[in-house]
Amino acid sequence: MDETKILLPESQIPTHWYNVVSDLPAPPSPVLHPGTKKPVTPQDMLPLFPPGLLEQEMSAERWIKIPDEVREIYRLWRPSPLYRARRLERALGTPAKIYYKYEGVSPAGSHKPNTAVPQAYYNKIAGTRRIATETGAGQWGSSIALACKMFGLECTVYMVRVSFGQKPYRKSMMQLWGAKVLASPSDQTNAGRSILARDPASQGSLGIAISEAVEDAATHEDTRYALGSVLNHVCLHQTVIGLEAREQLKIAGDYPDVVIGCHGGGSNFAGIAFPFVADKAAGKAVRIMAVEPTSCPTLTKGVYAFDYGDTAQMAPIAKMYTLGHDFMPPGIHAGGLRYHGAAPLVSLLAHHKVIEAKAVGQLACFEAAVQFAGTEGIIPAPESSHAIRAAVDEALQAKAEGKPRTILFNLSGHGHVDMAAYDDYFAGRLEDFEYPAAKVQESLKHLPQVAL
Amino acid sequence: MDETKILLPESQIPTHWYNVVSDLPAPPSPVLHPGTKKPVTPQDMLPLFPPGLLEQEMSAERWIKIPDEVREIYRLWRPSPLYRARRLERALGTPAKIYYKYEGVSPAGSHKPNTAVPQAYYNKIAGTRRIATETGAGQWGSSIALACKMFGLECTVYMVRVSFGQKPYRKSMMQLWGAKVLASPSDQTNAGRSILARDPASQGSLGIAISEAVEDAATHEDTRYALGSVLNHVCLHQTVIGLEAREQLKIAGDYPDVVIGCHGGGSNFAGIAFPFVADKAAGKAVRIMAVEPTSCPTLTKGVYAFDYGDTAQMAPIAKMYTLGHDFMPPGIHAGGLRYHGAAPLVSLLAHHKVIEAKAVGQLACFEAAVQFAGTEGIIPAPESSHAIRAAVDEALQAKAEGKPRTILFNLSGHGHVDMAAYDDYFAGRLEDFEYPAAKVQESLKHLPQVAL
């Protein structure tokens, strides 16, 4: 077995998603309505999400069938390759084996289409005509635009104004796939107009963009909302990553000692990790590690508590690790890792120590990404570089101990559309940022009071 | 056989490149020294190219072994997938089968690393310390930077100044892979300084950048030059594309009626086409089509004659289709298709009607690219869109005739770094440009007088 890339035929695209709810160490907490603070009902959510997705959001079934129409589109890029990073291993002089699952092969260049496609599908069969969503850096917006195009849905993306200006290529990708892209705050929603009235020069935030997209969906009969991370059904869809990786490692005759994913809202991490959580629940010895930026240390410095999903306190309240819903992270380049909260499922697993978490500074991440690009060739997305940093650290530790170790990480996307971040790194314009504990304490004073 | 992607294992990366010189309908013409206008000798070229590449440049051997060190790096992305474009076929309602070979899976996002890697390798074993080269839009520059990084060579890229400003992401990729990128004209060479003395605001041209890179290599003992297209050895290296595609079509139980590649200098076209030229020479019925922009119609409107390889008349003189070395193409977005000449091997095959050529306007190309991205997902590079246009036209013709047709085209790269081109297209800022025949006639008056 000396392949660089371990490939699977399309017949081995998973037939079912794996639902980690069936293997949790404790029952998940209910999600609460932001107004009543009572558990949300499917009726509350039906204006926003189609029945197929709501069912998955609430499901405790272990395996959920992937519709043929979704697998048909997955075939455009799945199964994604599993690489053995031999050139990186040699450069590090490590006895460790490093494997990475590469999700940058999707048309949008990241793992996001794994959930965008089923989200568009379930909307299509529910009669949705248009999807409204928000995007920060643009990875999610471009993926849902692609998926809507595939199923003939219209798509409106509220893009955080600062990214709208700074990430023109992502905006162009959305437009190419037929989406209407609006800089948020926009004048199309009450939420947007009220922000603009107070601050006409507002650069926007993900929280504001979420408010706009949700309002758009809630006030239009034929329109529903879509979210690219955090929610149970999003994590569910991403499990194709880990399911494939496990099969590919079998072909290589290997099993990981440690499984690593970068962590923002939690979806790419859940994708690589959850199938190994199942193994761990069944008694396998495997470490599972979420890697986040020190500038947004949700899992390592936040608290496990009920909090709003968004800044505007309009999204449901969920039990999760949070830095406080009014937390404002600094403008690091890994735009996908700047969420104040974390997926409730990931949070529960972290709280019960099924998974571990680690925070890394962005300079060390870019350093690892540059070494990776120089050995393996692929230019990583800034988000993915966090997983690389942790994988390299594991490999160096194995070297220091003189012991073998098998490392698997998820390379969630390529960085061709994020080259400005590398420019800033090489020009010395980036610095590390440790989020001050006192500031977290301040944010945490604003957590909602709930009866549970 | 209903796979969307036809994959080969790494063991089926070709072991040899195919040299079309063994199947030409006439012997190739000699290449002439720009000063003496006598055939160039290996001695003339040794300051610029290492022996391994010069040997290949002159070789008539049918098969040339690919060094293990090169195949080892090819494994990072090769064999590239062959796709059956079922969703595009359905959208067109055509009875034709459309296959495309996708070269955008390389770390640089195009076919260029197929030759960059062996060029760096042969330089490395010849003791070259540094490679100097030029780049226009940056596809080549980023690929040779990657390859130099892989073999521990230094790399200096003279990048046409207008692209240096307009294509910052390509520049960043080169820098990430360790190359030094200079805006051309630069103050580092006599060629650059003399241009700047006359026109300090010069935006540069590929011709000027070539002159700078050649001068750099010729004046530094430890430095050699590298070219990303046109030359025989470059076309040779790219034949891995067509060799793989032929094997993949065998798996699908198919053989193409027509093979299509976009054409600038000729390398990606040669890559997909030459192995089928071998089949045609052996009696197979197959049409082979080069597709160029109407704004730079070298094969369709140029003449087959001896001309300089560069504007500055410093590069060797070769027999090829040319629009005249002082031809200045308009600034279309397919920057890789703006060369005044064509690969001598492609030119000879076109002159003897072994291959056919077609020119298409850029608006029709972008239209096809948008349809392609909306059905197949992948966003094509503007260059590759020319091949898509021709493939779609073939499929529509098959539909009009109500007859099946098997079409193979090369999707030479993705467009993630070229989204500005799509913006311009959607904003209506692009127009078609037919190069006026009178202007070609004017350029052709300046062809060199040679004794042959």
PDB file of C-alpha atoms in Angstrom, chain A residues 2-5 7-11 72-73 75-79 83 87 107-109 146 149-150 166 168-169 172-173 175-177 370 373-379 414 416-420 422-423 426, chain B residues 2-5 7-11 72-73 75-79 83 87 107-109 146 149-150 166 168-169 172-173 175-177 370 373-379 414 416-420 422-423 426:
ATOM      1  CA  ASP A   2       1.997   2.953  -1.162  1.00  0.00           C
ATOM      2  CA  GLU A   3      -0.594   5.127  -2.882  1.00  0.00           C
ATOM      3  CA  THR A   4      -0.436   8.855  -2.234  1.00  0.00           C
ATOM      4  CA  LYS A   5      -4.201   9.176  -2.689  1.00  0.00           C
ATOM      5  CA  LEU A   7      -9.666   6.635  -3.749  1.00  0.00           C
ATOM      6  CA  LEU A   8     -13.061   5.003  -3.533  1.00  0.00           C
ATOM      7  CA  PRO A   9     -15.410   4.311  -6.446  1.00  0.00           C
ATOM      8  CA  GLU A  10     -18.668   6.259  -6.616  1.00  0.00           C
ATOM      9  CA  SER A  11     -20.531   3.142  -5.537  1.00  0.00           C
ATOM     10  CA  GLU A  72     -26.277  11.797  -7.802  1.00  0.00           C
ATOM     11  CA  ILE A  73     -24.868  15.295  -7.235  1.00  0.00           C
ATOM     12  CA  ARG A  75     -20.871  12.086  -7.510  1.00  0.00           C
ATOM     13  CA  LEU A  76     -19.607  15.276  -9.129  1.00  0.00           C
ATOM     14  CA  TRP A  77     -16.814  15.312  -6.524  1.00  0.00           C
ATOM     15  CA  ARG A  78     -17.321  12.481  -4.024  1.00  0.00           C
ATOM     16  CA  PRO A  79     -15.855  10.248  -2.695  1.00  0.00           C
ATOM     17  CA  TYR A  83      -4.115  11.548   1.031  1.00  0.00           C
ATOM     18  CA  ARG A  87       6.209  14.491   1.701  1.00  0.00           C
ATOM     19  CA  PRO A 107     -16.839  22.809  -7.159  1.00  0.00           C
ATOM     20  CA  ALA A 108     -17.009  25.453  -4.421  1.00  0.00           C
ATOM     21  CA  GLY A 109     -13.629  24.386  -3.028  1.00  0.00           C
ATOM     22  CA  LEU A 146     -24.302  26.028  -6.352  1.00  0.00           C
ATOM     23  CA  LYS A 149     -28.624  26.112  -9.153  1.00  0.00           C
ATOM     24  CA  MET A 150     -28.520  22.311  -9.304  1.00  0.00           C
ATOM     25  CA  GLN A 166     -12.975  42.352   0.514  1.00  0.00           C
ATOM     26  CA  PRO A 168     -15.088  39.850  -4.458  1.00  0.00           C
ATOM     27  CA  TYR A 169     -14.234  36.398  -5.857  1.00  0.00           C
ATOM     28  CA  SER A 172     -18.619  36.378  -8.148  1.00  0.00           C
ATOM     29  CA  MET A 173     -18.898  32.629  -7.618  1.00  0.00           C
ATOM     30  CA  GLN A 175     -23.464  35.241  -8.974  1.00  0.00           C
ATOM     31  CA  LEU A 176     -22.083  32.787 -11.507  1.00  0.00           C
ATOM     32  CA  TRP A 177     -24.216  30.064  -9.918  1.00  0.00           C
ATOM     33  CA  VAL A 370       3.074  27.280   4.119  1.00  0.00           C
ATOM     34  CA  ALA A 373       1.803  23.872   0.537  1.00  0.00           C
ATOM     35  CA  GLY A 374       5.537  23.500  -0.021  1.00  0.00           C
ATOM     36  CA  THR A 375       5.495  19.739   0.507  1.00  0.00           C
ATOM     37  CA  GLU A 376       2.027  18.508  -0.419  1.00  0.00           C
ATOM     38  CA  GLY A 377       1.388  21.216  -3.011  1.00  0.00           C
ATOM     39  CA  ILE A 378      -2.187  22.064  -2.046  1.00  0.00           C
ATOM     40  CA  ILE A 379      -2.763  25.594  -0.715  1.00  0.00           C
ATOM     41  CA  HIS A 414      -8.378  25.064  -0.655  1.00  0.00           C
ATOM     42  CA  HIS A 416      -7.168  29.810  -3.965  1.00  0.00           C
ATOM     43  CA  VAL A 417      -9.834  32.383  -3.147  1.00  0.00           C
ATOM     44  CA  ASP A 418      -8.109  33.428   0.090  1.00  0.00           C
ATOM     45  CA  MET A 419      -4.674  34.395  -1.175  1.00  0.00           C
ATOM     46  CA  ALA A 420      -4.951  37.883   0.344  1.00  0.00           C
ATOM     47  CA  TYR A 422      -1.264  34.726   2.730  1.00  0.00           C
ATOM     48  CA  ASP A 423      -0.170  38.121   1.424  1.00  0.00           C
ATOM     49  CA  PHE A 426       4.085  37.231   4.383  1.00  0.00           C
TER      50      PHE A 426
ATOM     51  CA  ASP B   2     -22.511   4.754 -15.157  1.00  0.00           C
ATOM     52  CA  GLU B   3     -19.769   6.483 -13.182  1.00  0.00           C
ATOM     53  CA  THR B   4     -19.660  10.278 -13.339  1.00  0.00           C
ATOM     54  CA  LYS B   5     -15.883  10.271 -12.861  1.00  0.00           C
ATOM     55  CA  LEU B   7     -10.624   7.231 -12.169  1.00  0.00           C
ATOM     56  CA  LEU B   8      -7.350   5.392 -12.619  1.00  0.00           C
ATOM     57  CA  PRO B   9      -5.083   4.159  -9.830  1.00  0.00           C
ATOM     58  CA  GLU B  10      -1.688   5.821  -9.416  1.00  0.00           C
ATOM     59  CA  SER B  11      -0.059   2.736 -10.890  1.00  0.00           C
ATOM     60  CA  GLU B  72       6.280  10.575  -7.559  1.00  0.00           C
ATOM     61  CA  ILE B  73       5.152  14.198  -7.674  1.00  0.00           C
ATOM     62  CA  ARG B  75       0.920  11.289  -7.796  1.00  0.00           C
ATOM     63  CA  LEU B  76      -0.093  14.338  -5.755  1.00  0.00           C
ATOM     64  CA  TRP B  77      -2.876  14.921  -8.312  1.00  0.00           C
ATOM     65  CA  ARG B  78      -2.571  12.409 -11.161  1.00  0.00           C
ATOM     66  CA  PRO B  79      -4.186  10.482 -12.765  1.00  0.00           C
ATOM     67  CA  TYR B  83     -15.779  13.104 -16.264  1.00  0.00           C
ATOM     68  CA  ARG B  87     -25.859  16.854 -16.495  1.00  0.00           C
ATOM     69  CA  PRO B 107      -2.294  22.243  -6.755  1.00  0.00           C
ATOM     70  CA  ALA B 108      -1.906  25.194  -9.138  1.00  0.00           C
ATOM     71  CA  GLY B 109      -5.352  24.567 -10.624  1.00  0.00           C
ATOM     72  CA  LEU B 146       5.383  24.993  -7.166  1.00  0.00           C
ATOM     73  CA  LYS B 149       9.681  24.395  -4.394  1.00  0.00           C
ATOM     74  CA  MET B 150       9.294  20.625  -4.727  1.00  0.00           C
ATOM     75  CA  GLN B 166      -4.658  42.847 -11.837  1.00  0.00           C
ATOM     76  CA  PRO B 168      -2.786  39.574  -7.229  1.00  0.00           C
ATOM     77  CA  TYR B 169      -3.900  36.052  -6.272  1.00  0.00           C
ATOM     78  CA  SER B 172       0.468  35.413  -4.026  1.00  0.00           C
ATOM     79  CA  MET B 173       0.475  31.746  -5.030  1.00  0.00           C
ATOM     80  CA  GLN B 175       5.210  33.824  -3.376  1.00  0.00           C
ATOM     81  CA  LEU B 176       3.631  31.166  -1.172  1.00  0.00           C
ATOM     82  CA  TRP B 177       5.578  28.529  -3.106  1.00  0.00           C
ATOM     83  CA  VAL B 370     -21.774  29.586 -17.284  1.00  0.00           C
ATOM     84  CA  ALA B 373     -20.778  25.667 -14.157  1.00  0.00           C
ATOM     85  CA  GLY B 374     -24.524  25.505 -13.650  1.00  0.00           C
ATOM     86  CA  THR B 375     -24.759  21.857 -14.652  1.00  0.00           C
ATOM     87  CA  GLU B 376     -21.392  20.250 -13.906  1.00  0.00           C
ATOM     88  CA  GLY B 377     -20.575  22.553 -10.987  1.00  0.00           C
ATOM     89  CA  ILE B 378     -16.944  23.250 -11.847  1.00  0.00           C
ATOM     90  CA  ILE B 379     -16.093  26.872 -12.715  1.00  0.00           C
ATOM     91  CA  HIS B 414     -10.541  25.936 -12.873  1.00  0.00           C
ATOM     92  CA  HIS B 416     -11.416  30.308  -8.983  1.00  0.00           C
ATOM     93  CA  VAL B 417      -8.563  32.737  -9.477  1.00  0.00           C
ATOM     94  CA  ASP B 418     -10.196  34.324 -12.533  1.00  0.00           C
ATOM     95  CA  MET B 419     -13.557  35.379 -11.151  1.00  0.00           C
ATOM     96  CA  ALA B 420     -13.013  38.986 -12.213  1.00  0.00           C
ATOM     97  CA  TYR B 422     -16.912  36.444 -14.971  1.00  0.00           C
ATOM     98  CA  ASP B 423     -17.769  39.719 -13.235  1.00  0.00           C
ATOM     99  CA  PHE B 426     -22.055  39.517 -16.257  1.00  0.00           C
TER     100      PHE B 426
END
